[in-house]
Coordinates of N, CA and C and ligand atoms in Angstrom, one line a residue:
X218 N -33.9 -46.0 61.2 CA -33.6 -44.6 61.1 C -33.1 -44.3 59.7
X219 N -31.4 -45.3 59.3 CA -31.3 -45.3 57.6 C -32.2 -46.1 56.8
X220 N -33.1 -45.6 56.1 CA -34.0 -46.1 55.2 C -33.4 -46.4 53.6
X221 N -31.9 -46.0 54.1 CA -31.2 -45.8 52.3 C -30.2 -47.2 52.4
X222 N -30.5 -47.9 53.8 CA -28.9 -48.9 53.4 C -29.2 -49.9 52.4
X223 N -30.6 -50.5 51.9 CA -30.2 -51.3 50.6 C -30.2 -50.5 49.4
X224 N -29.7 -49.4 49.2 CA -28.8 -48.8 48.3 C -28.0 -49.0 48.0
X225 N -26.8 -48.7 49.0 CA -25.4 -49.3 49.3 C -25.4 -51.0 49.0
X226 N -26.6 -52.3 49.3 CA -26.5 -53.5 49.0 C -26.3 -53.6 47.5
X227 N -27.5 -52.8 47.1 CA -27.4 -52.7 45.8 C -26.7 -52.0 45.0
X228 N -26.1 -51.2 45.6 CA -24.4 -50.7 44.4 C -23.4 -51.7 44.9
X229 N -24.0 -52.3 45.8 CA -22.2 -53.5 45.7 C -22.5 -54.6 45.6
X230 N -24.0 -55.1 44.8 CA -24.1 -55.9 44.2 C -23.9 -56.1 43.0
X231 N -24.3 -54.9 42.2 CA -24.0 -54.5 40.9 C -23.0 -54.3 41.1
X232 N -22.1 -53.6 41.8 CA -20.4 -53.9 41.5 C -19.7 -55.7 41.6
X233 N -20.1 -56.2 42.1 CA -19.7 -57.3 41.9 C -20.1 -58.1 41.0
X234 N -21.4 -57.9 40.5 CA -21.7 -58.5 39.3 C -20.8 -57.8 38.3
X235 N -20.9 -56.6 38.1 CA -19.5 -56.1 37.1 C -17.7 -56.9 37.4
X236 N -17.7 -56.7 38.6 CA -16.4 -57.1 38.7 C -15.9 -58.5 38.0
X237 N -17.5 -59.6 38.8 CA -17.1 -60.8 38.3 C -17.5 -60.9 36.5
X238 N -18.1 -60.2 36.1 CA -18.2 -60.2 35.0 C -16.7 -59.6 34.1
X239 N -16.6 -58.5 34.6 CA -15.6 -58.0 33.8 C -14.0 -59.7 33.7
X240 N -14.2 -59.8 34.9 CA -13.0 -60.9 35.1 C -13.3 -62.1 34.2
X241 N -14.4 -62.6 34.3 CA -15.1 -63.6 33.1 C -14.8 -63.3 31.7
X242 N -15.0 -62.2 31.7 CA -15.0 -62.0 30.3 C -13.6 -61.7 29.6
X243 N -12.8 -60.9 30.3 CA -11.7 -60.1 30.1 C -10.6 -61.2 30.2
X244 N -11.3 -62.6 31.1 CA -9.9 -63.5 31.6 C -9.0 -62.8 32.8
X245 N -7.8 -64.0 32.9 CA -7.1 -63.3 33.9 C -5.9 -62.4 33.9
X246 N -5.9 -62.4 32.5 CA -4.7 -60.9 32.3 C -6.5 -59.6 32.7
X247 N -6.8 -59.9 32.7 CA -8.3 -58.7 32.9 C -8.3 -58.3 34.4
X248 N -8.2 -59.5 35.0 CA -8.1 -59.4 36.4 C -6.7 -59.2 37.6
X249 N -5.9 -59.3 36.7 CA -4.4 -58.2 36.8 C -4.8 -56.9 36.6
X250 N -5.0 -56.8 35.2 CA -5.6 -55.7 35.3 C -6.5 -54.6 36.3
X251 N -7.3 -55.1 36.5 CA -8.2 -54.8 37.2 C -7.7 -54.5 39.4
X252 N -7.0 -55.5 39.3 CA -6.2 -55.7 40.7 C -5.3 -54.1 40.6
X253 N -4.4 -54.0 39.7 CA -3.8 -53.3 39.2 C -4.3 -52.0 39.7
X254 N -5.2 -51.5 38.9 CA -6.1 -50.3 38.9 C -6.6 -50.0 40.5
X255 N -7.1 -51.3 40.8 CA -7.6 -51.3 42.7 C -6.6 -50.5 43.1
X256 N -5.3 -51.4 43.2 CA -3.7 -50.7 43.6 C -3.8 -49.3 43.7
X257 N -3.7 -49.2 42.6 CA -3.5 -47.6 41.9 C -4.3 -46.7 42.9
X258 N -5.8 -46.7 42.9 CA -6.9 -45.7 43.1 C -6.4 -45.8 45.1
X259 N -6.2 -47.0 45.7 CA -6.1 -46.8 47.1 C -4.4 -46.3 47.2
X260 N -3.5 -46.5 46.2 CA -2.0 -45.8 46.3 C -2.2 -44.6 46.1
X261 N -3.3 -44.0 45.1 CA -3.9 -42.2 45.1 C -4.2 -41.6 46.2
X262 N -5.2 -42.5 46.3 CA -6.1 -42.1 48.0 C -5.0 -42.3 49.1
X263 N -4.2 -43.2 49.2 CA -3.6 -43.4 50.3 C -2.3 -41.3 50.6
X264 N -1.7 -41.3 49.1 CA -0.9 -40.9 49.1 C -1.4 -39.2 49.3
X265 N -2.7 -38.9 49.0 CA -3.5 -37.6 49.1 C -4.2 -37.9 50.7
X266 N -4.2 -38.5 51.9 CA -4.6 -38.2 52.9 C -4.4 -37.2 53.4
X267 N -3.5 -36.1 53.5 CA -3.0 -35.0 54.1 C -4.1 -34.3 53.4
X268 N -4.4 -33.7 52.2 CA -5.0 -32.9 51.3 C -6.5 -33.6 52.2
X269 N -6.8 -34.7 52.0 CA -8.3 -35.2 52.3 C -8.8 -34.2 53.5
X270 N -7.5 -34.8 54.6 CA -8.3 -34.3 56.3 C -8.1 -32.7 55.9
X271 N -7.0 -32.1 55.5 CA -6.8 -30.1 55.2 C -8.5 -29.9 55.0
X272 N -8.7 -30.6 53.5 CA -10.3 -29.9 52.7 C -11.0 -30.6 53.8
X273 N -11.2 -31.7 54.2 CA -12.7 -32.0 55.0 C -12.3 -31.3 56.2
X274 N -11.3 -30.5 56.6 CA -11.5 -29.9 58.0 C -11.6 -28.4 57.9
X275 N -11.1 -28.2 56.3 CA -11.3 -26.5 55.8 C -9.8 -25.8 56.5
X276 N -9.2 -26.6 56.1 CA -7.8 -26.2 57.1 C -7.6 -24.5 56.2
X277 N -6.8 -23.7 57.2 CA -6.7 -22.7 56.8 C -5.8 -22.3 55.4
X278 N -4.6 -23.4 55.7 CA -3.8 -23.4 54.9 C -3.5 -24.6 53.9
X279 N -5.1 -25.3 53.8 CA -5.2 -26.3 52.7 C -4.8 -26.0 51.4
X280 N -4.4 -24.9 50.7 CA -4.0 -24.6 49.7 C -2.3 -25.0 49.6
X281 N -1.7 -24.8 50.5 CA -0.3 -24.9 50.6 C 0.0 -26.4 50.8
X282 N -1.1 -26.9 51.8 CA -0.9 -28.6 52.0 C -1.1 -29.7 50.6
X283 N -2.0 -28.6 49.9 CA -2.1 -29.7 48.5 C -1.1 -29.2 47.9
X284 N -0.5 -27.6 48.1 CA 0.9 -28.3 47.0 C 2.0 -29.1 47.2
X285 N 1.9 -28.9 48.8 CA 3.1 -29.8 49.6 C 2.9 -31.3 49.1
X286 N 1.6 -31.5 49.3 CA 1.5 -33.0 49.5 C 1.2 -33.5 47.8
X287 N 0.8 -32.8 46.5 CA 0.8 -33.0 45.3 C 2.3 -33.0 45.0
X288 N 3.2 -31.8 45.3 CA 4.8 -32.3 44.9 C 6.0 -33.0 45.5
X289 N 5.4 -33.0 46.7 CA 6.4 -33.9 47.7 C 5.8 -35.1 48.2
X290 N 4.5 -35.4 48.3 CA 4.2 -35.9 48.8 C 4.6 -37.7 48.5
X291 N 5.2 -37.7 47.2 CA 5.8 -39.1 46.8 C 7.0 -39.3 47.7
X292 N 7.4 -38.2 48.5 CA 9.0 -38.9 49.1 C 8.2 -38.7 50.5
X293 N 8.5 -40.0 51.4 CA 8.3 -39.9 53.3 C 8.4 -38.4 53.8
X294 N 9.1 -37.8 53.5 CA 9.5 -36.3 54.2 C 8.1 -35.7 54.0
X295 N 8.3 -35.4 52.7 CA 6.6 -34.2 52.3 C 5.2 -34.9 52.5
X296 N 5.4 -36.4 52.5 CA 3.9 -36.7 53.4 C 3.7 -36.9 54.7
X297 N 4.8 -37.2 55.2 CA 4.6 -36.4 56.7 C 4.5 -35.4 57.3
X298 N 5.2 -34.4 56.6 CA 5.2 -33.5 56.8 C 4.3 -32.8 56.2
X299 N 3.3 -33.1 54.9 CA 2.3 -32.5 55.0 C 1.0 -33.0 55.8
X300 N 1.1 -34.0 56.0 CA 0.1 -34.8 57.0 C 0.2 -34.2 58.3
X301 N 1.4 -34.0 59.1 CA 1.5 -33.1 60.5 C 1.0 -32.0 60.1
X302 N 1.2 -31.5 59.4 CA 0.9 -29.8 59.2 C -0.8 -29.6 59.0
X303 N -1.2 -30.8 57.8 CA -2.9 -30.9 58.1 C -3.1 -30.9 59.5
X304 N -2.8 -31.9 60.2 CA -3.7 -32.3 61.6 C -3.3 -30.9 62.8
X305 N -1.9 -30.3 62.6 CA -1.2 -29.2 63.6 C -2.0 -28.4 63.5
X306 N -2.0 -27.3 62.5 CA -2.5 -26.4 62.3 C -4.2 -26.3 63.1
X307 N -4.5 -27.7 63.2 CA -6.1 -27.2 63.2 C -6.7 -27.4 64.4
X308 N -5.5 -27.8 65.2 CA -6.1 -27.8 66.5 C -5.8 -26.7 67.3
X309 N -4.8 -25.7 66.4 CA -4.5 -24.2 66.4 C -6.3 -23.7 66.0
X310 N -7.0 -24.1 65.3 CA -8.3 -23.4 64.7 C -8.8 -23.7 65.6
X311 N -9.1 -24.9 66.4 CA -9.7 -25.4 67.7 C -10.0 -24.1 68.7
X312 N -8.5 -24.1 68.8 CA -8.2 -22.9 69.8 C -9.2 -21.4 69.8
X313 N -8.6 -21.4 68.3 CA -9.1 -20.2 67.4 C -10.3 -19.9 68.0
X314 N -11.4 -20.7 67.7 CA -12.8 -21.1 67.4 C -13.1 -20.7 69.3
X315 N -12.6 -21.7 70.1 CA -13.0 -21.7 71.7 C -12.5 -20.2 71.9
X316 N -11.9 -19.1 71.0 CA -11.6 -17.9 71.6 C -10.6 -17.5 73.1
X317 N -11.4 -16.3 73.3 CA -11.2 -15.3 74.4 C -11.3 -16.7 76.1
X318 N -12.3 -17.5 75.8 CA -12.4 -18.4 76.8 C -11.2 -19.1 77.1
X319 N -10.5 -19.8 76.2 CA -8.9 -20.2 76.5 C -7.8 -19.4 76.4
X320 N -8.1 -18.5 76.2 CA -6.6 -17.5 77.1 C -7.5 -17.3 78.2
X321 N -8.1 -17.0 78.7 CA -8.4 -16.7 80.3 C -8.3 -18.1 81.5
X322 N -9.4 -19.2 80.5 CA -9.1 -20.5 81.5 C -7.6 -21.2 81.0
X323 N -7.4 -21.6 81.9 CA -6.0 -22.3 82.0 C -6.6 -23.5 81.9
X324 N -5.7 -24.5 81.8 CA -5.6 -26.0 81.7 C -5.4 -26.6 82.5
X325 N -5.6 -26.3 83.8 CA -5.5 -26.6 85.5 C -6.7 -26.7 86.0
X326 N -6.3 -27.9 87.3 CA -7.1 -27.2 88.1 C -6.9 -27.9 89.7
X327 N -7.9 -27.8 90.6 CA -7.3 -28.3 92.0 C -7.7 -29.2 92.1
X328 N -6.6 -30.1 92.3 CA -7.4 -31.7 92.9 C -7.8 -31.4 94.2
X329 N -8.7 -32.1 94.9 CA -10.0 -31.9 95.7 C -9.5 -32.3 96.7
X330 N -8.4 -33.5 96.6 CA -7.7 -34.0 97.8 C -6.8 -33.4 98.3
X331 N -5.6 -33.0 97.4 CA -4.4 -32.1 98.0 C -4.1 -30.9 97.6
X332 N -5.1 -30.4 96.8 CA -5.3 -29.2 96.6 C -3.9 -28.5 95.6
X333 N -3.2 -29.6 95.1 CA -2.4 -28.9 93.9 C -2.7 -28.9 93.0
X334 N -2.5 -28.2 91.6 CA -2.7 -28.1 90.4 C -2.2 -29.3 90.1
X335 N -3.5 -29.6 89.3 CA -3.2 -30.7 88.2 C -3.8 -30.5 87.1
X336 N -3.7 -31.1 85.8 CA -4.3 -31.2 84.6 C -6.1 -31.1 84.7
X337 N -6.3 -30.4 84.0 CA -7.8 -30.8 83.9 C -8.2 -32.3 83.0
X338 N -7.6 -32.5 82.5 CA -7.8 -34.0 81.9 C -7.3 -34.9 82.8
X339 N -6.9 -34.8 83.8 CA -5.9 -36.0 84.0 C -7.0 -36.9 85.4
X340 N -7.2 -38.0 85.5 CA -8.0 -38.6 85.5 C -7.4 -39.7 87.6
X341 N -6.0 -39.0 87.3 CA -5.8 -39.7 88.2 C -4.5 -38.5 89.2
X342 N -4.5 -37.9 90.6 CA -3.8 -36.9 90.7 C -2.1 -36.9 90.7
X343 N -1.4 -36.3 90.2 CA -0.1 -37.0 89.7 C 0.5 -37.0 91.2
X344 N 0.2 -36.2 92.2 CA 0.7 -36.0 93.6 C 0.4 -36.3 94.8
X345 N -1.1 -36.6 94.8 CA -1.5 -38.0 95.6 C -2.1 -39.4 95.5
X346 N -2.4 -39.6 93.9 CA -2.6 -40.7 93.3 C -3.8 -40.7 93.3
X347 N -5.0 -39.5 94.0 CA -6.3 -40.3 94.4 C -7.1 -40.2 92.6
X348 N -8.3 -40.8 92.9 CA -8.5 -40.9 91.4 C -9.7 -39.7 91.6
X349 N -9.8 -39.3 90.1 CA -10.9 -38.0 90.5 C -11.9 -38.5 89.0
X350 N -12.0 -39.7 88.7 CA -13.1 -40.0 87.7 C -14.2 -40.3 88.9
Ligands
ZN566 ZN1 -4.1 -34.8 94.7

């Protein structure tokens, strides 16, 4: 079906031919270097995940999450806190998106056996135990 994967072989072949090249050549202050840099780009990426999921999910209020998480996001507070606020908000859009249909259905419903409300997800009845998968 993927017709492109020795693409990918071949960019991380030629990256590693670069890599071990560059380290050959450069020595091993080169490859500090280089380690170094690795650091850095996954400490970037690591520390911008909040902003990543906001834009790839088109969060509503992705503008506010990249400033949160561009000026706070170096202390634990503001990257969790902008990281909850990425993932919170959008399951608020979830909602959004399913409409007029989730204010009217509820999140219940009758187990078959005793006939009380239970969860629609819930896989097993919290009030007679029977299982309803
Ligand atoms: Zn039951």
């Amino acid at each position: 079906m993927n017709n492109n994967w020795w693409i990918h072989v071949l960019v991380a072949a030629i990256a590693s031919v670069l890599i071990v090249g560059f380290i050959k050549v450069a020595g091993a202050q080169g490859a500090d270097i280089l380690i170094s840099i690795v650091l850095i780009i996954i400490g970037i990426l690591f520390h911008f995940i909040p902003s990543i999921i906001a834009v790839h999910r088109n969060h509503k209020n992705k503008v506010g999450i990249l400033l949160l998480n561009f000026f706070l996001g170096w202390t634990l507070f503001g990257w969790v806190g902008s990281l909850i606020w990425a993932v919170l908000q959008d399951a608020d859009r979830e909602k959004e998106k399913n409409g007029i249909r989730n204010v009217h259905e509820s999140d219940e419903k009758e187990c078959p056996y005793c006939a009380e409300k239970i969860k629609n997800k819930a896989k097993v009845c919290r009030f007679c135990n029977n299982s309803l998968s």
